[in-house]
Coordinates of C-alpha atoms in Angstrom, one line a residue:
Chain A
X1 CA 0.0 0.0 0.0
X2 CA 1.2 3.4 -1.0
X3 CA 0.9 6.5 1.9
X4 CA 1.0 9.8 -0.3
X5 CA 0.9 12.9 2.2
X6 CA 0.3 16.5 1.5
X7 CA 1.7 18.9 1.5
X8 CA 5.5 18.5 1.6
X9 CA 6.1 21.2 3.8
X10 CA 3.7 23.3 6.3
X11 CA 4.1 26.9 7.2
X12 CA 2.1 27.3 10.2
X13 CA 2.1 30.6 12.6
X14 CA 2.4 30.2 16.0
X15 CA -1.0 29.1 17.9
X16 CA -2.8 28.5 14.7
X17 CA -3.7 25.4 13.2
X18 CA -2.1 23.2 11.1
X19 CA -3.6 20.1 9.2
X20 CA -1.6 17.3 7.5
X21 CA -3.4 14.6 5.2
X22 CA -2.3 11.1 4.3
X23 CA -4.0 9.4 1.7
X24 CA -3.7 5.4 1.2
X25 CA -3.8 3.9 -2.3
X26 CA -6.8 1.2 -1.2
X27 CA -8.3 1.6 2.1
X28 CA -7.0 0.3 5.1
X29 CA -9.9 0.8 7.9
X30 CA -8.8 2.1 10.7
X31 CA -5.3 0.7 10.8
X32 CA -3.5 3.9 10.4
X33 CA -1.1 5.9 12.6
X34 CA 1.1 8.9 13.0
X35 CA 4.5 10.1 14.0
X36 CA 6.6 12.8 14.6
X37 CA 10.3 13.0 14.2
X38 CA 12.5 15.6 15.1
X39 CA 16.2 16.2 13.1
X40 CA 18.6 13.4 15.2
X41 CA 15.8 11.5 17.0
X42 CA 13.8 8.3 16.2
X43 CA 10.1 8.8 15.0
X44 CA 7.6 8.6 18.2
X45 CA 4.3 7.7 17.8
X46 CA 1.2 10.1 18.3
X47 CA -1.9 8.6 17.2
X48 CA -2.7 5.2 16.0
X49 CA -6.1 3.3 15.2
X50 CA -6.7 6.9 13.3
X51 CA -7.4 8.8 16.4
X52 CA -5.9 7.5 19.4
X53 CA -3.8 9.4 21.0
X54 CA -0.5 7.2 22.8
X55 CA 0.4 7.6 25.8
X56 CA 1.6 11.3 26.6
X57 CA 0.5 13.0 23.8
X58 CA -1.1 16.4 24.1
X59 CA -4.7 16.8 23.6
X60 CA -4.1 19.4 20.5
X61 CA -2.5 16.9 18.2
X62 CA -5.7 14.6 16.6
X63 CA -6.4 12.3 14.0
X64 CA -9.3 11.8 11.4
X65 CA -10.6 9.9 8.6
X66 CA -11.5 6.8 7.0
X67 CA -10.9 4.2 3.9
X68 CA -8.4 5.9 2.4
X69 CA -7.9 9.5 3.4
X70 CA -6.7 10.9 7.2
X71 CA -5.8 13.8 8.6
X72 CA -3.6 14.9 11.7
X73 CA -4.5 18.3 13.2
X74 CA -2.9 20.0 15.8
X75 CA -5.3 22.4 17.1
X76 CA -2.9 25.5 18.1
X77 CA 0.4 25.0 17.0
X78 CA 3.4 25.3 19.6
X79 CA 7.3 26.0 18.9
X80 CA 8.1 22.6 19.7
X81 CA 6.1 21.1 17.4
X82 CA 8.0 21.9 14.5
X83 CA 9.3 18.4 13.1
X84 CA 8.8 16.0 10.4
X85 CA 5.3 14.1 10.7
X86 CA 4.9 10.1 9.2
X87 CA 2.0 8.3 8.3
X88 CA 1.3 4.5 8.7
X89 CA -0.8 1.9 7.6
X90 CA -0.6 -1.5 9.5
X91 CA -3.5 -3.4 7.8
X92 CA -1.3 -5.2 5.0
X93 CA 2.3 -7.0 5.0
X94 CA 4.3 -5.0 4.9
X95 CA 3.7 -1.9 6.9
X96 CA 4.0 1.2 5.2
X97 CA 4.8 5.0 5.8
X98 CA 4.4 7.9 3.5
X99 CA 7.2 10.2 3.1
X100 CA 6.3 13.0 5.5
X101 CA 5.1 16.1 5.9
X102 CA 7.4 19.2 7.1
X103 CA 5.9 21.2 9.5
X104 CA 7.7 24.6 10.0
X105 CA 7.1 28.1 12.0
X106 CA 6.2 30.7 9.9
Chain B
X1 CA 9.0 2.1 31.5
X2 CA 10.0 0.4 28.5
X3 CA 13.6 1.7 27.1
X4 CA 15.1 -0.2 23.8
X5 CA 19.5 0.3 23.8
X6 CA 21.1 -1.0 20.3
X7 CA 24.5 -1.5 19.5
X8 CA 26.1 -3.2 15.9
X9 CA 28.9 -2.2 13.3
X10 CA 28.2 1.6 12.0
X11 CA 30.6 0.9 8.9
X12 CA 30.8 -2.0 6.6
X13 CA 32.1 -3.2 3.2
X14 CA 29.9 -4.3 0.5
X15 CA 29.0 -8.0 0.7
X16 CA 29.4 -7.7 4.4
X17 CA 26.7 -8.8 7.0
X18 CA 25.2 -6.3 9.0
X19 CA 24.7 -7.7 13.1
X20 CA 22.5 -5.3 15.1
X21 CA 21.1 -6.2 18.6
X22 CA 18.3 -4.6 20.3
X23 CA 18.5 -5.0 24.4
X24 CA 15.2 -4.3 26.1
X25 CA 14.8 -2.6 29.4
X26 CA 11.4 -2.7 31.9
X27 CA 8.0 -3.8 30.1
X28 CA 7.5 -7.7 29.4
X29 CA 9.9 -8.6 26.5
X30 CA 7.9 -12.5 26.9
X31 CA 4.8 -10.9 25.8
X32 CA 5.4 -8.1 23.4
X33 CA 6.3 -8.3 19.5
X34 CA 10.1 -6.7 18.2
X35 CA 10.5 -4.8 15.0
X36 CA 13.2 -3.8 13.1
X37 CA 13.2 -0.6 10.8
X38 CA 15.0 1.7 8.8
X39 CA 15.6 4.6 7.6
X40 CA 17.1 6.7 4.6
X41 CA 16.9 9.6 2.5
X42 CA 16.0 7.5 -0.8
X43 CA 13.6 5.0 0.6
X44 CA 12.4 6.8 3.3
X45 CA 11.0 4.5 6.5
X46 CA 11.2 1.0 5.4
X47 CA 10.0 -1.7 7.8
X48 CA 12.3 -4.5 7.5
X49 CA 10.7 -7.0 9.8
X50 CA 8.5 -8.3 13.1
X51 CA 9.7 -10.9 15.7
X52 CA 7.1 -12.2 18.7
X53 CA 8.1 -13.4 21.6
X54 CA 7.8 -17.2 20.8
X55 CA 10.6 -16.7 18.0
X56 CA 8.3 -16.7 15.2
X57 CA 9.1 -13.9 12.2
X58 CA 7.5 -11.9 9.5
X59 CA 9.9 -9.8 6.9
X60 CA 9.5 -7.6 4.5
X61 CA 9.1 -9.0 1.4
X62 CA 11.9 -6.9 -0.3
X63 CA 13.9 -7.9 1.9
X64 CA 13.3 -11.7 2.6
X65 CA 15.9 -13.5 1.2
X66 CA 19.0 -11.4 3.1
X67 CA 17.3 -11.1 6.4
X68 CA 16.9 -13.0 9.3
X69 CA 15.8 -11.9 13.0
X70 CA 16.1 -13.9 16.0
X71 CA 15.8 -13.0 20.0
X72 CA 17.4 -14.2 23.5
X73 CA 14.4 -14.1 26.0
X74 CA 17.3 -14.9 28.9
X75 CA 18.8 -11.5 27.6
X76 CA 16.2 -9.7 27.0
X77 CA 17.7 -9.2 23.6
X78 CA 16.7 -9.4 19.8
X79 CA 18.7 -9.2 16.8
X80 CA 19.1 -8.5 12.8
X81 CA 21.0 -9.9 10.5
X82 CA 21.3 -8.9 7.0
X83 CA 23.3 -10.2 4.5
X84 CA 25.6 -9.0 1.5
X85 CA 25.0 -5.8 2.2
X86 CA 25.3 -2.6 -0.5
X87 CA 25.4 0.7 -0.6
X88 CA 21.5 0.8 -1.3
X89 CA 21.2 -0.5 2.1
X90 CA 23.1 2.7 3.8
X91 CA 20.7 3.7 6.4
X92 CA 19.5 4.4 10.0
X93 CA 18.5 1.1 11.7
X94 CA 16.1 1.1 14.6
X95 CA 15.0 -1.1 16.7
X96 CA 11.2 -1.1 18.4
X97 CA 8.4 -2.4 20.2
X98 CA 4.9 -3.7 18.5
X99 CA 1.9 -1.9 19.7
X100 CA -0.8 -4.3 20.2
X101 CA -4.5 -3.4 21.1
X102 CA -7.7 -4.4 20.9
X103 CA -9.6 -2.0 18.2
X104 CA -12.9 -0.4 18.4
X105 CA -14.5 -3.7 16.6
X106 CA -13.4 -5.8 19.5
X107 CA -10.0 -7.3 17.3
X108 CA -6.7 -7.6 18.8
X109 CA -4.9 -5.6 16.0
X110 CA -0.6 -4.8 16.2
X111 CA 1.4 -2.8 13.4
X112 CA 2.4 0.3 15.5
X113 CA 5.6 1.0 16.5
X114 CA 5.2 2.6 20.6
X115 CA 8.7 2.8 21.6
X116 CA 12.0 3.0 20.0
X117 CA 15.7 2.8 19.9
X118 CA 17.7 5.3 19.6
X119 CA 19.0 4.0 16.3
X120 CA 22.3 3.6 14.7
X121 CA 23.9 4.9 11.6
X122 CA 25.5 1.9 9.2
X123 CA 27.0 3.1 6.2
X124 CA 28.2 0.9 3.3
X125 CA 31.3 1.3 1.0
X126 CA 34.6 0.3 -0.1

């Protein structure tokens, strides 16, 4: 399964939202997740089965969607949250991620 | 709190096999599933493959014939191996924990990656 996300790279203002999509290239229920990487550290997960949040995650990051097109919002954006973000599908062999979205402080 | 430490060769010759090992701290190694990933500017996030706790192993299909993954429950340790390595597979190699939870319809369901190691550069060439 293919994970295309859009855009490539956010500009987001401080406080404001910012909304990342993923789109999978046949549907995958609810099997989908997301992560966030930061430049020297591993990916760490946010939100899986669409719109769970893991453990530790603040309430402004949230997922949507269904079938075959998701979105992550995080509701008022923070300095720290500037990073790369992955999606995931686990509901075929072999688990895929798209190629990211950059989310940068404008 | 489960913390993942891994340790192999960072530099290697082409046709060279590449050792990691993946030592896991806290949690319940005897119950939880162990992955292997990587990472690299031309492929991106690549899962490589999944290892449960009874020893039994799912790869990635691209990957099958080179790769084998094995674990030491006495340890708390599991391990890659991948064989005659290139260039192509230049890359940051992590090591993780499977995610497994029982979905909204009542399924167990497990493909998410919850915690992960720090990860370690391996670079291949001449």
């Amino acid at each position: 399964i293919v994970m295309t996300q859009s855009p490539a790279t956010l500009l987001v203002s401080l406080g404001e939202r910012a909304t990342l999509s993923c789109r999978a290239s046949q549907r995958v229920d609810r099997n989908l997740a997301w992560y966030q990487q930061k430049p020297g550290q591993a990916p760490r997960l946010l939100v899986y089965d669409v719109s769970t949040r893991a453990t530790g995650i603040p309430a402004r990051f949230s997922g949507s969607g269904s079938g075959t097109q998701f979105s992550l919002t995080i509701s008022s954006l923070q300095s720290e949250d500037s990073a790369l973000y992955y999606c995931q599908q686990y509901n075929n062999w072999p688990r895929t991620f798209g190629r990211g979205t950059k989310v940068e402080i404008k | 709190q489960v913390q993942l430490q891994q340790w192999g060769a960072g530099l290697l010759k082409p046709s060279e096999t590449l050792s990691l090992t993946c030592a896991v701290y806290g949690g319940s190694f005897s119950s939880d599933y162990w992955i292997y990933i990587r990472q690299s500017p031309g492929r991106g996030l690549e899962l490589i493959g999944e290892i449960n706790h009874r020893g039994t192993t799912i790869y990635n299909p691209s990957l099958k014939s080179r790769v084998s993954m094995s674990l030491d429950t006495s340890k708390n340790q599991f391990f890659l191996r991948l064989t005659s390595m290139t260039a192509a597979d230049t890359a940051v190699y992590y090591c993780a924990r499977g995610l497994g939870y029982y979905g909204s319809g009542g399924s167990y369901t497990r493909g998410v990656m919850d915690v992960w190691g720090k990860g370690t550069t391996v670079t291949v060439s001449s």
